[in-house]
Amino acid sequence: MREAIEDLLDGYAEAIDDGQIERWPGFFIENGTYQIITRESHDAGLPIGILYCDSRGMMEDRVRALRTANIYEPHAYRHLLGRPHFERNGDGFDVRSNFCVFRIAQDGETVTFATGRYLDRVVEDGGALRFEARRVVLDSRRVDILLVLPL
Amino acid sequence: MREAIEDLLDGYAEAIDDGQIERWPGFFIENGTYQIITRESHDAGLPIGILYCDSRGMMEDRVRALRTANIYEPHAYRHLLGRPHFERNGDGFDVRSNFCVFRIAQDGETVTFATGRYLDRVVEDGGALRFEARRVVLDSRRVDILLVLPL
Amino acid sequence: MREAIEDLLDGYAEAIDDGQIERWPGFFIENGTYQIITRESHDAGLPIGILYCDSRGMMEDRVRALRTANIYEPHAYRHLLGRPHFERNGDGFDVRSNFCVFRIAQDGETVTFATGRYLDRVVEDGGALRFEARRVVLDSRRVDILLVLPL
């Protein structure tokens, strides 16, 4: 099961790092949720995050907007993931993992863009593991306004 | 055994990243040692490091001082750990792993705070794996005076 | 098999991080290839990279030059590797993994030197796993002229 969970987490990061954001919604179940929130808000139990999607359709809209508008400065990400920690909970798994995302701007400049934790709820869905919920808890409260690609 | 060793290493980092430094001494045996040393001193075989604790009690004192004095600039860490390399040696294990620690200041600024290696001696202690010795070998000789949280 | 592949990848990084670059060619088969290329060139299918070695002998020459000339600014690397993704292909394996390399200058300054992917072809060679081909795909087009140690 560890292998299968790590494959899901790695595959997700790989799709984004490769610039294949069209594949991003497919890592979630139909009514899956995706949220980016600061550690400060998460620890305070505040529900309001930086970004929230509550279905695969909403994620697909976001991908379309990104591809169409194309107003953002083009850049790429590179994820480095820590080993996940997980436990079975009902019919799925609660998974926690550390991450660091580097951002490479078009001129080649590389910065440590974000560090934090993924807090995930993973379930089996049609023979594959998918996210029922993925919460990205950012360590820093300094959030780049240009944040556009999913983390 | 790999699973158990990785759980120990990850759990240690998780406790610190979560700000639960009271849990830090519990990862060591009663007479466990903890040392931070630069690579330069380590390679030269110099015994003097930046920080040295030779018992769980000494670590508990350090935690208490941190919580009481509270004079340091509040910040958080985020560890990313490499896959450990280990071998059995007598009744325990010699373990080596790479690490990178990011430091997130209260204003949100994130810096690559430290990189290096953990050189560990891990033993079974009352049914759990614990550090008999943990040596943190820092790559850089530039050490932040404000170094306060354990690495 | 995952263990054996991860041992190869970790061992390679460890040799370089420890400054034992004489061990570097030994991770390749006799006619193994090593290439550093930017993502831009790789994606465009351009064959020209930043560095190319097509045999262990060529790598040994490079190591000798590094040790003899010694004109470069001394520095050290620290690798952090992502979990590899691999599949059997004929008599070997196609392996992909993410990496981040930090560079620590002699004055202690630490920078995120390079991020990217390793695209490897790994085969059994005399009882051990070795690289038949290792392609280092750098995320950034900004390449440090001083690039001297293998990545």
Short mmCIF file of C-alpha atoms in Angstrom, two decimals:
data_model
loop_
_atom_site.label_atom_id
_atom_site.label_comp_id
_atom_site.label_asym_id
_atom_site.label_seq_id
_atom_site.Cartn_x
_atom_site.Cartn_y
_atom_site.Cartn_z
CA MET A 1 0.00 0.00 0.00
CA ARG A 2 2.95 2.32 0.69
CA GLU A 3 4.09 1.82 -2.90
CA ALA A 4 0.65 2.67 -4.27
CA ILE A 5 0.33 5.81 -2.14
CA GLU A 6 3.82 6.99 -3.04
CA ASP A 7 3.08 6.39 -6.72
CA LEU A 8 0.03 8.64 -6.44
CA LEU A 9 1.97 11.43 -4.71
CA ASP A 10 4.91 11.20 -7.08
CA GLY A 11 2.72 10.96 -10.16
CA TYR A 12 0.86 14.11 -9.14
CA ALA A 13 4.09 16.06 -8.73
CA GLU A 14 5.50 14.66 -11.96
CA ALA A 15 2.48 15.78 -13.98
CA ILE A 16 2.84 19.34 -12.71
CA ASP A 17 6.62 19.44 -13.05
CA ASP A 18 6.27 18.22 -16.62
CA GLY A 19 3.82 21.02 -17.36
CA GLN A 20 0.96 18.59 -17.99
CA ILE A 21 -1.57 20.42 -15.84
CA GLU A 22 -4.44 18.96 -17.86
CA ARG A 23 -3.71 15.75 -15.96
CA TRP A 24 -4.07 17.48 -12.59
CA PRO A 25 -7.85 17.03 -12.03
CA GLY A 26 -7.58 13.32 -12.82
CA PHE A 27 -5.72 12.71 -9.57
CA PHE A 28 -8.93 13.56 -7.66
CA ILE A 29 -12.26 11.80 -7.33
CA GLU A 30 -15.20 13.52 -9.03
CA ASN A 31 -16.14 15.46 -5.90
CA GLY A 32 -12.63 15.77 -4.59
CA THR A 33 -11.47 18.95 -2.91
CA TYR A 34 -8.24 20.86 -3.30
CA GLN A 35 -7.19 23.62 -0.98
CA ILE A 36 -4.14 25.80 -0.46
CA ILE A 37 -3.97 27.36 2.99
CA THR A 38 -1.28 28.98 5.12
CA ARG A 39 -0.04 27.20 8.21
CA GLU A 40 -1.22 30.15 10.26
CA SER A 41 -4.82 29.78 9.08
CA HIS A 42 -4.68 26.00 9.29
CA ASP A 43 -3.40 26.06 12.89
CA ALA A 44 -6.03 28.64 13.84
CA GLY A 45 -8.73 26.44 12.35
CA LEU A 46 -9.74 29.14 9.90
CA PRO A 47 -11.58 27.71 6.94
CA ILE A 48 -10.51 30.35 4.46
CA GLY A 49 -7.59 29.42 2.31
CA ILE A 50 -5.82 30.92 -0.65
CA LEU A 51 -7.44 28.65 -3.16
CA TYR A 52 -10.30 26.19 -2.98
CA CYS A 53 -11.76 23.79 -5.54
CA ASP A 54 -14.56 21.42 -4.56
CA SER A 55 -14.85 19.26 -7.67
CA ARG A 56 -12.90 17.95 -10.59
CA GLY A 57 -14.97 20.21 -12.84
CA MET A 58 -13.83 23.28 -10.94
CA MET A 59 -10.24 22.17 -11.36
CA GLU A 60 -10.78 21.66 -15.07
CA ASP A 61 -12.13 25.21 -15.31
CA ARG A 62 -9.03 26.44 -13.63
CA VAL A 63 -6.76 24.58 -16.01
CA ARG A 64 -8.69 25.99 -18.97
CA ALA A 65 -8.38 29.50 -17.60
CA LEU A 66 -4.67 29.07 -17.16
CA ARG A 67 -4.22 27.81 -20.70
CA THR A 68 -6.50 30.40 -22.28
CA ALA A 69 -5.67 33.55 -20.42
CA ASN A 70 -2.01 32.76 -20.33
CA ILE A 71 -1.32 36.06 -18.68
CA TYR A 72 1.00 34.66 -16.10
CA GLU A 73 4.74 34.73 -16.32
CA PRO A 74 5.68 31.29 -17.65
CA HIS A 75 7.59 29.25 -15.17
CA ALA A 76 8.10 25.65 -14.13
CA TYR A 77 8.03 23.84 -10.81
CA ARG A 78 10.20 21.11 -9.42
CA HIS A 79 8.83 19.18 -6.44
CA LEU A 80 10.87 17.37 -3.84
CA LEU A 81 8.71 15.22 -1.58
CA GLY A 82 9.40 13.76 1.81
CA ARG A 83 8.46 10.19 2.60
CA PRO A 84 4.74 10.05 3.39
CA HIS A 85 3.34 9.05 6.73
CA PHE A 86 -0.07 7.40 6.49
CA GLU A 87 -2.71 5.45 8.35
CA ARG A 88 -5.84 3.66 7.35
CA ASN A 89 -9.01 5.48 8.35
CA GLY A 90 -12.33 3.89 7.39
CA ASP A 91 -12.32 3.04 3.71
CA GLY A 92 -9.35 5.24 2.90
CA PHE A 93 -6.09 6.69 4.16
CA ASP A 94 -4.99 9.84 5.90
CA VAL A 95 -1.65 10.79 4.43
CA ARG A 96 0.82 13.45 5.42
CA SER A 97 4.00 14.41 3.59
CA ASN A 98 6.47 17.27 3.47
CA PHE A 99 7.26 19.10 0.27
CA CYS A 100 9.48 21.73 -1.19
CA VAL A 101 8.67 23.31 -4.53
CA PHE A 102 11.30 25.15 -6.50
CA ARG A 103 10.16 27.60 -9.16
CA ILE A 104 12.23 28.10 -12.27
CA ALA A 105 11.45 31.34 -14.10
CA GLN A 106 11.82 31.62 -17.84
CA ASP A 107 15.11 33.43 -17.46
CA GLY A 108 16.38 30.46 -15.47
CA GLU A 109 16.24 31.97 -12.01
CA THR A 110 15.50 29.27 -9.44
CA VAL A 111 13.89 30.07 -6.11
CA THR A 112 12.56 28.04 -3.21
CA PHE A 113 8.97 28.85 -3.98
CA ALA A 114 7.09 27.05 -1.24
CA THR A 115 7.63 24.59 1.56
CA GLY A 116 5.00 22.86 3.63
CA ARG A 117 2.90 19.79 4.16
CA TYR A 118 0.34 17.93 2.13
CA LEU A 119 -2.52 16.66 4.29
CA ASP A 120 -4.39 14.20 2.13
CA ARG A 121 -7.37 11.93 2.20
CA VAL A 122 -6.81 9.13 -0.30
CA VAL A 123 -9.40 6.59 -1.41
CA GLU A 124 -9.78 3.85 -3.97
CA ASP A 125 -11.80 4.99 -6.93
CA GLY A 126 -12.43 2.69 -9.86
CA GLY A 127 -9.36 0.59 -9.21
CA ALA A 128 -6.97 3.48 -8.69
CA LEU A 129 -6.01 5.58 -5.69
CA ARG A 130 -7.18 9.18 -5.89
CA PHE A 131 -7.44 12.21 -3.65
CA GLU A 132 -10.75 12.72 -1.94
CA ALA A 133 -9.17 15.80 -0.41
CA ARG A 134 -5.78 17.41 -0.74
CA ARG A 135 -4.89 20.26 1.59
CA VAL A 136 -1.66 22.12 0.86
CA VAL A 137 -0.49 23.78 4.08
CA LEU A 138 2.10 26.44 3.26
CA ASP A 139 4.73 27.25 5.86
CA SER A 140 4.99 30.85 4.83
CA ARG A 141 2.35 33.53 4.96
CA ARG A 142 4.12 35.35 2.16
CA VAL A 143 2.22 34.09 -0.80
CA ASP A 144 3.15 35.07 -4.28
CA ILE A 145 0.24 36.85 -5.93
CA LEU A 146 1.23 35.20 -9.16
CA LEU A 147 0.55 31.77 -7.71
CA VAL A 148 -1.09 30.07 -10.62
CA LEU A 149 -0.01 26.51 -11.16
CA PRO A 150 -1.41 24.01 -8.69
CA LEU A 151 1.05 22.98 -5.99
CA MET B 1 13.79 -2.73 9.54
CA ARG B 2 14.13 0.02 6.90
CA GLU B 3 10.53 1.03 7.64
CA ALA B 4 11.19 1.28 11.36
CA ILE B 5 14.36 3.33 10.91
CA GLU B 6 12.69 5.67 8.44
CA ASP B 7 9.76 6.09 10.83
CA LEU B 8 12.18 7.18 13.56
CA LEU B 9 13.95 9.69 11.31
CA ASP B 10 10.73 11.09 9.90
CA GLY B 11 9.03 11.23 13.29
CA TYR B 12 11.95 13.22 14.71
CA ALA B 13 11.76 15.78 11.89
CA GLU B 14 7.98 15.94 12.13
CA ALA B 15 8.06 16.74 15.85
CA ILE B 16 10.44 19.65 15.27
CA ASP B 17 8.64 20.93 12.17
CA ASP B 18 5.40 20.87 14.12
CA GLY B 19 6.98 22.95 16.86
CA GLN B 20 6.62 20.13 19.41
CA ILE B 21 10.17 20.37 20.71
CA GLU B 22 9.10 18.89 24.05
CA ARG B 23 9.00 15.59 22.16
CA TRP B 24 12.60 15.96 20.98
CA PRO B 25 14.42 14.31 23.95
CA GLY B 26 12.13 11.29 23.75
CA PHE B 27 13.73 10.21 20.48
CA PHE B 28 16.95 9.46 22.40
CA ILE B 29 17.84 6.81 24.94
CA GLU B 30 18.40 8.06 28.48
CA ASN B 31 22.15 8.54 27.95
CA GLY B 32 21.89 9.40 24.30
CA THR B 33 24.10 12.06 22.78
CA TYR B 34 23.25 14.83 20.37
CA GLN B 35 25.84 16.87 18.60
CA ILE B 36 25.93 19.55 15.93
CA ILE B 37 29.31 19.91 14.24
CA THR B 38 30.60 21.46 11.03
CA ARG B 39 31.85 19.20 8.27
CA GLU B 40 35.22 20.87 8.57
CA SER B 41 35.60 19.89 12.23
CA HIS B 42 34.12 16.45 11.64
CA ASP B 43 36.53 15.70 8.76
CA ALA B 44 39.47 16.98 10.81
CA GLY B 45 38.46 14.70 13.67
CA LEU B 46 38.03 17.64 16.01
CA PRO B 47 35.78 16.78 18.92
CA ILE B 48 34.44 20.28 19.46
CA GLY B 49 31.10 20.98 17.92
CA ILE B 50 28.60 23.77 17.99
CA LEU B 51 26.29 22.05 20.40
CA TYR B 52 26.58 18.96 22.53
CA CYS B 53 24.11 17.20 24.81
CA ASP B 54 25.06 13.95 26.52
CA SER B 55 21.78 12.90 28.08
CA ARG B 56 18.05 13.21 27.70
CA GLY B 57 18.06 15.37 30.82
CA MET B 58 20.40 17.87 29.20
CA MET B 59 18.12 18.03 26.19
CA GLU B 60 15.12 18.62 28.44
CA ASP B 61 16.96 21.52 30.06
CA ARG B 62 17.58 22.96 26.66
CA VAL B 63 13.92 22.69 25.71
CA ARG B 64 12.91 24.36 28.96
CA ALA B 65 15.35 27.20 28.37
CA LEU B 66 13.99 27.73 24.89
CA ARG B 67 10.42 27.86 26.12
CA THR B 68 11.17 30.05 29.12
CA ALA B 69 13.64 32.54 27.79
CA ASN B 70 11.86 32.84 24.53
CA ILE B 71 14.29 35.49 23.45
CA TYR B 72 14.85 34.08 20.01
CA GLU B 73 13.13 35.27 16.90
CA PRO B 74 10.24 32.84 16.40
CA HIS B 75 10.61 30.74 13.33
CA ALA B 76 9.75 27.31 12.02
CA TYR B 77 11.71 24.59 10.29
CA ARG B 78 10.80 22.29 7.45
CA HIS B 79 12.96 19.20 6.98
CA LEU B 80 13.48 17.30 3.77
CA LEU B 81 15.31 14.04 4.32
CA GLY B 82 17.16 11.82 1.91
CA ARG B 83 16.69 8.06 1.98
CA PRO B 84 18.79 6.64 4.81
CA HIS B 85 21.65 4.26 4.28
CA PHE B 86 22.17 1.87 7.20
CA GLU B 87 23.97 -1.23 8.38
CA ARG B 88 23.69 -3.41 11.39
CA ASN B 89 26.57 -3.01 13.81
CA GLY B 90 26.51 -5.09 16.99
CA ASP B 91 23.17 -4.66 18.72
CA GLY B 92 22.20 -1.58 16.76
CA PHE B 93 22.48 0.25 13.46
CA ASP B 94 24.76 2.85 11.96
CA VAL B 95 22.59 5.13 9.88
CA ARG B 96 23.47 7.92 7.52
CA SER B 97 21.08 10.29 5.77
CA ASN B 98 21.18 13.62 3.97
CA PHE B 99 19.03 16.52 5.03
CA CYS B 100 18.03 20.01 4.09
CA VAL B 101 16.30 22.27 6.58
CA PHE B 102 14.39 25.33 5.46
CA ARG B 103 13.75 28.07 7.99
CA ILE B 104 10.60 30.12 7.80
CA ALA B 105 10.79 33.41 9.68
CA GLN B 106 7.74 34.99 11.23
CA ASP B 107 7.44 37.45 8.35
CA GLY B 108 7.29 34.47 5.99
CA GLU B 109 10.78 34.67 4.56
CA THR B 110 12.03 31.18 3.68
CA VAL B 111 15.72 30.38 3.52
CA THR B 112 17.74 27.23 3.04
CA PHE B 113 18.93 27.18 6.60
CA ALA B 114 21.18 24.14 6.71
CA THR B 115 22.21 21.16 4.62
CA GLY B 116 24.26 18.20 5.69
CA ARG B 117 24.25 14.66 6.97
CA TYR B 118 22.89 12.90 9.99
CA LEU B 119 25.27 10.25 11.29
CA ASP B 120 23.27 8.18 13.72
CA ARG B 121 23.61 5.27 16.04
CA VAL B 122 20.18 3.70 16.51
CA VAL B 123 19.29 1.01 19.05
CA GLU B 124 16.24 -0.75 20.37
CA ASP B 125 15.14 0.66 23.67
CA GLY B 126 12.06 -0.67 25.43
CA GLY B 127 10.42 -1.89 22.25
CA ALA B 128 11.09 1.25 20.21
CA LEU B 129 14.00 2.45 18.11
CA ARG B 130 15.84 5.43 19.59
CA PHE B 131 19.02 7.37 18.99
CA GLU B 132 21.99 6.33 21.08
CA ALA B 133 23.86 9.07 19.25
CA ARG B 134 22.87 11.60 16.64
CA ARG B 135 25.59 13.68 15.02
CA VAL B 136 24.43 16.51 12.77
CA VAL B 137 27.25 17.31 10.33
CA LEU B 138 26.63 20.72 8.76
CA ASP B 139 28.00 21.36 5.28
CA SER B 140 28.57 25.01 5.92
CA ARG B 141 30.87 26.64 8.42
CA ARG B 142 28.66 29.69 8.43
CA VAL B 143 26.52 28.98 11.41
CA ASP B 144 23.73 31.24 12.40
CA ILE B 145 24.28 32.57 15.90
CA LEU B 146 20.56 32.38 16.42
CA LEU B 147 20.63 28.62 16.00
CA VAL B 148 18.22 27.55 18.68
CA LEU B 149 15.86 24.81 17.67
CA PRO B 150 17.40 21.36 17.42
CA LEU B 151 18.14 20.26 13.88
CA MET C 1 14.70 -4.29 -7.34
CA ARG C 2 13.58 -0.88 -6.04
CA GLU C 3 16.07 -1.22 -3.18
CA ALA C 4 18.92 -2.02 -5.59
CA ILE C 5 18.11 0.89 -7.90
CA GLU C 6 17.77 3.32 -5.00
CA ASP C 7 21.09 2.09 -3.59
CA LEU C 8 22.76 2.89 -6.92
CA LEU C 9 21.27 6.38 -7.12
CA ASP C 10 22.03 7.18 -3.48
CA GLY C 11 25.54 5.73 -3.68
CA TYR C 12 26.31 7.92 -6.69
CA ALA C 13 25.17 11.07 -4.90
CA GLU C 14 26.99 10.08 -1.72
CA ALA C 15 30.31 9.62 -3.55
CA ILE C 16 30.09 13.11 -5.03
CA ASP C 17 28.84 14.74 -1.82
CA ASP C 18 31.73 13.13 0.04
CA GLY C 19 34.19 14.58 -2.48
CA GLN C 20 35.22 11.11 -3.70
CA ILE C 21 34.91 11.92 -7.38
CA GLU C 22 37.44 9.20 -8.25
CA ARG C 23 34.56 6.80 -7.56
CA TRP C 24 32.29 8.54 -10.06
CA PRO C 25 33.24 6.61 -13.26
CA GLY C 26 32.75 3.30 -11.46
CA PHE C 27 28.99 3.85 -11.35
CA PHE C 28 28.90 3.47 -15.15
CA ILE C 29 29.50 0.51 -17.44
CA GLU C 30 32.67 0.66 -19.55
CA ASN C 31 30.91 2.34 -22.48
CA GLY C 32 28.40 4.21 -20.37
CA THR C 33 27.38 7.72 -21.29
CA TYR C 34 26.93 10.77 -19.09
CA GLN C 35 25.29 13.93 -20.27
CA ILE C 36 24.19 17.23 -18.78
CA ILE C 37 21.60 19.05 -20.84
CA THR C 38 19.11 21.85 -20.23
CA ARG C 39 15.41 21.06 -20.18
CA GLU C 40 14.97 23.44 -23.09
CA SER C 41 17.38 21.48 -25.30
CA HIS C 42 16.06 18.15 -24.07
CA ASP C 43 12.44 19.08 -24.83
CA ALA C 44 13.42 20.41 -28.26
CA GLY C 45 15.19 17.13 -29.01
CA LEU C 46 18.51 18.93 -29.49
CA PRO C 47 21.41 16.55 -29.04
CA ILE C 48 23.88 19.14 -27.81
CA GLY C 49 24.26 19.34 -24.09
CA ILE C 50 26.52 21.13 -21.69
CA LEU C 51 28.72 18.14 -21.03
CA TYR C 52 29.02 14.74 -22.63
CA CYS C 53 31.17 11.73 -21.79
CA ASP C 54 30.81 8.51 -23.79
CA SER C 55 32.98 6.13 -21.79
CA ARG C 56 34.32 5.47 -18.34
CA GLY C 57 37.78 6.41 -19.66
CA MET C 58 36.56 9.86 -20.64
CA MET C 59 35.10 10.31 -17.18
CA GLU C 60 38.41 9.25 -15.63
CA ASP C 61 40.19 11.87 -17.73
CA ARG C 62 37.80 14.45 -16.46
CA VAL C 63 38.39 13.47 -12.84
CA ARG C 64 42.16 13.63 -13.40
CA ALA C 65 41.88 17.07 -14.94
CA LEU C 66 39.82 18.28 -12.00
CA ARG C 67 42.34 16.96 -9.49
CA THR C 68 45.40 18.18 -11.39
CA ALA C 69 44.37 21.57 -12.61
CA ASN C 70 42.58 22.39 -9.44
CA ILE C 71 41.81 25.82 -10.76
CA TYR C 72 38.19 25.78 -9.73
CA GLU C 73 36.85 27.40 -6.64
CA PRO C 74 36.63 24.58 -4.09
CA HIS C 75 33.08 23.77 -3.12
CA ALA C 76 30.95 20.85 -2.08
CA TYR C 77 27.60 19.52 -3.19
CA ARG C 78 24.71 18.11 -1.24
CA HIS C 79 22.14 16.10 -3.19
CA LEU C 80 18.53 15.56 -2.24
CA LEU C 81 16.86 12.95 -4.41
CA GLY C 82 13.22 12.25 -5.05
CA ARG C 83 11.90 8.70 -5.05
CA PRO C 84 12.71 7.10 -8.40
CA HIS C 85 10.12 5.93 -10.86
CA PHE C 86 11.26 2.98 -12.98
CA GLU C 87 10.20 0.33 -15.41
CA ARG C 88 11.86 -2.72 -16.88
CA ASN C 89 12.80 -2.28 -20.51
CA GLY C 90 14.53 -5.22 -22.19
CA ASP C 91 17.48 -6.33 -20.12
CA GLY C 92 17.58 -3.19 -18.02
CA PHE C 93 15.55 -0.39 -16.47
CA ASP C 94 14.49 3.09 -17.47
CA VAL C 95 14.65 5.21 -14.33
CA ARG C 96 13.54 8.75 -13.66
CA SER C 97 14.08 10.76 -10.51
CA ASN C 98 13.99 14.37 -9.37
CA PHE C 99 16.95 16.02 -7.74
CA CYS C 100 18.06 19.20 -6.07
CA VAL C 101 21.74 19.94 -5.59
CA PHE C 102 22.89 22.53 -3.09
CA ARG C 103 26.36 23.99 -3.49
CA ILE C 104 28.35 25.00 -0.46
CA ALA C 105 31.19 27.41 -1.23
CA GLN C 106 34.35 27.45 0.81
CA ASP C 107 33.19 30.51 2.72
CA GLY C 108 30.09 28.55 3.71
CA GLU C 109 27.59 30.20 1.40
CA THR C 110 24.89 27.70 0.42
CA VAL C 111 22.90 28.08 -2.77
CA THR C 112 20.35 25.97 -4.60
CA PHE C 113 22.72 25.13 -7.40
CA ALA C 114 20.61 22.98 -9.68
CA THR C 115 17.25 21.26 -9.84
CA GLY C 116 16.04 18.81 -12.43
CA ARG C 117 15.57 15.21 -13.41
CA TYR C 118 17.87 12.26 -13.88
CA LEU C 119 16.81 10.12 -16.84
CA ASP C 120 18.75 6.90 -16.49
CA ARG C 121 19.26 3.63 -18.22
CA VAL C 122 20.40 1.09 -15.63
CA VAL C 123 21.71 -2.41 -16.38
CA GLU C 124 23.29 -5.28 -14.54
CA ASP C 125 27.01 -5.40 -15.10
CA GLY C 126 29.16 -8.04 -13.43
CA GLY C 127 26.73 -8.59 -10.57
CA ALA C 128 26.12 -4.92 -9.83
CA LEU C 129 23.72 -2.32 -11.19
CA ARG C 130 25.41 0.41 -13.21
CA PHE C 131 24.43 3.27 -15.49
CA GLU C 132 24.49 2.50 -19.19
CA ALA C 133 23.37 6.10 -19.66
CA ARG C 134 22.71 8.94 -17.26
CA ARG C 135 21.17 12.12 -18.60
CA VAL C 136 20.99 15.08 -16.23
CA VAL C 137 18.19 17.38 -17.38
CA LEU C 138 18.60 20.78 -15.74
CA ASP C 139 15.49 22.88 -15.16
CA SER C 140 17.31 26.13 -15.61
CA ARG C 141 19.06 27.48 -18.65
CA ARG C 142 21.26 29.58 -16.44
CA VAL C 143 24.24 27.36 -16.14
CA ASP C 144 27.14 28.27 -13.96
CA ILE C 145 30.32 28.52 -16.03
CA LEU C 146 32.19 27.12 -13.08
CA LEU C 147 30.25 23.88 -13.31
CA VAL C 148 32.97 21.37 -12.65
CA LEU C 149 31.97 18.54 -10.38
CA PRO C 150 29.69 15.95 -11.92
CA LEU C 151 26.06 16.31 -10.93
#
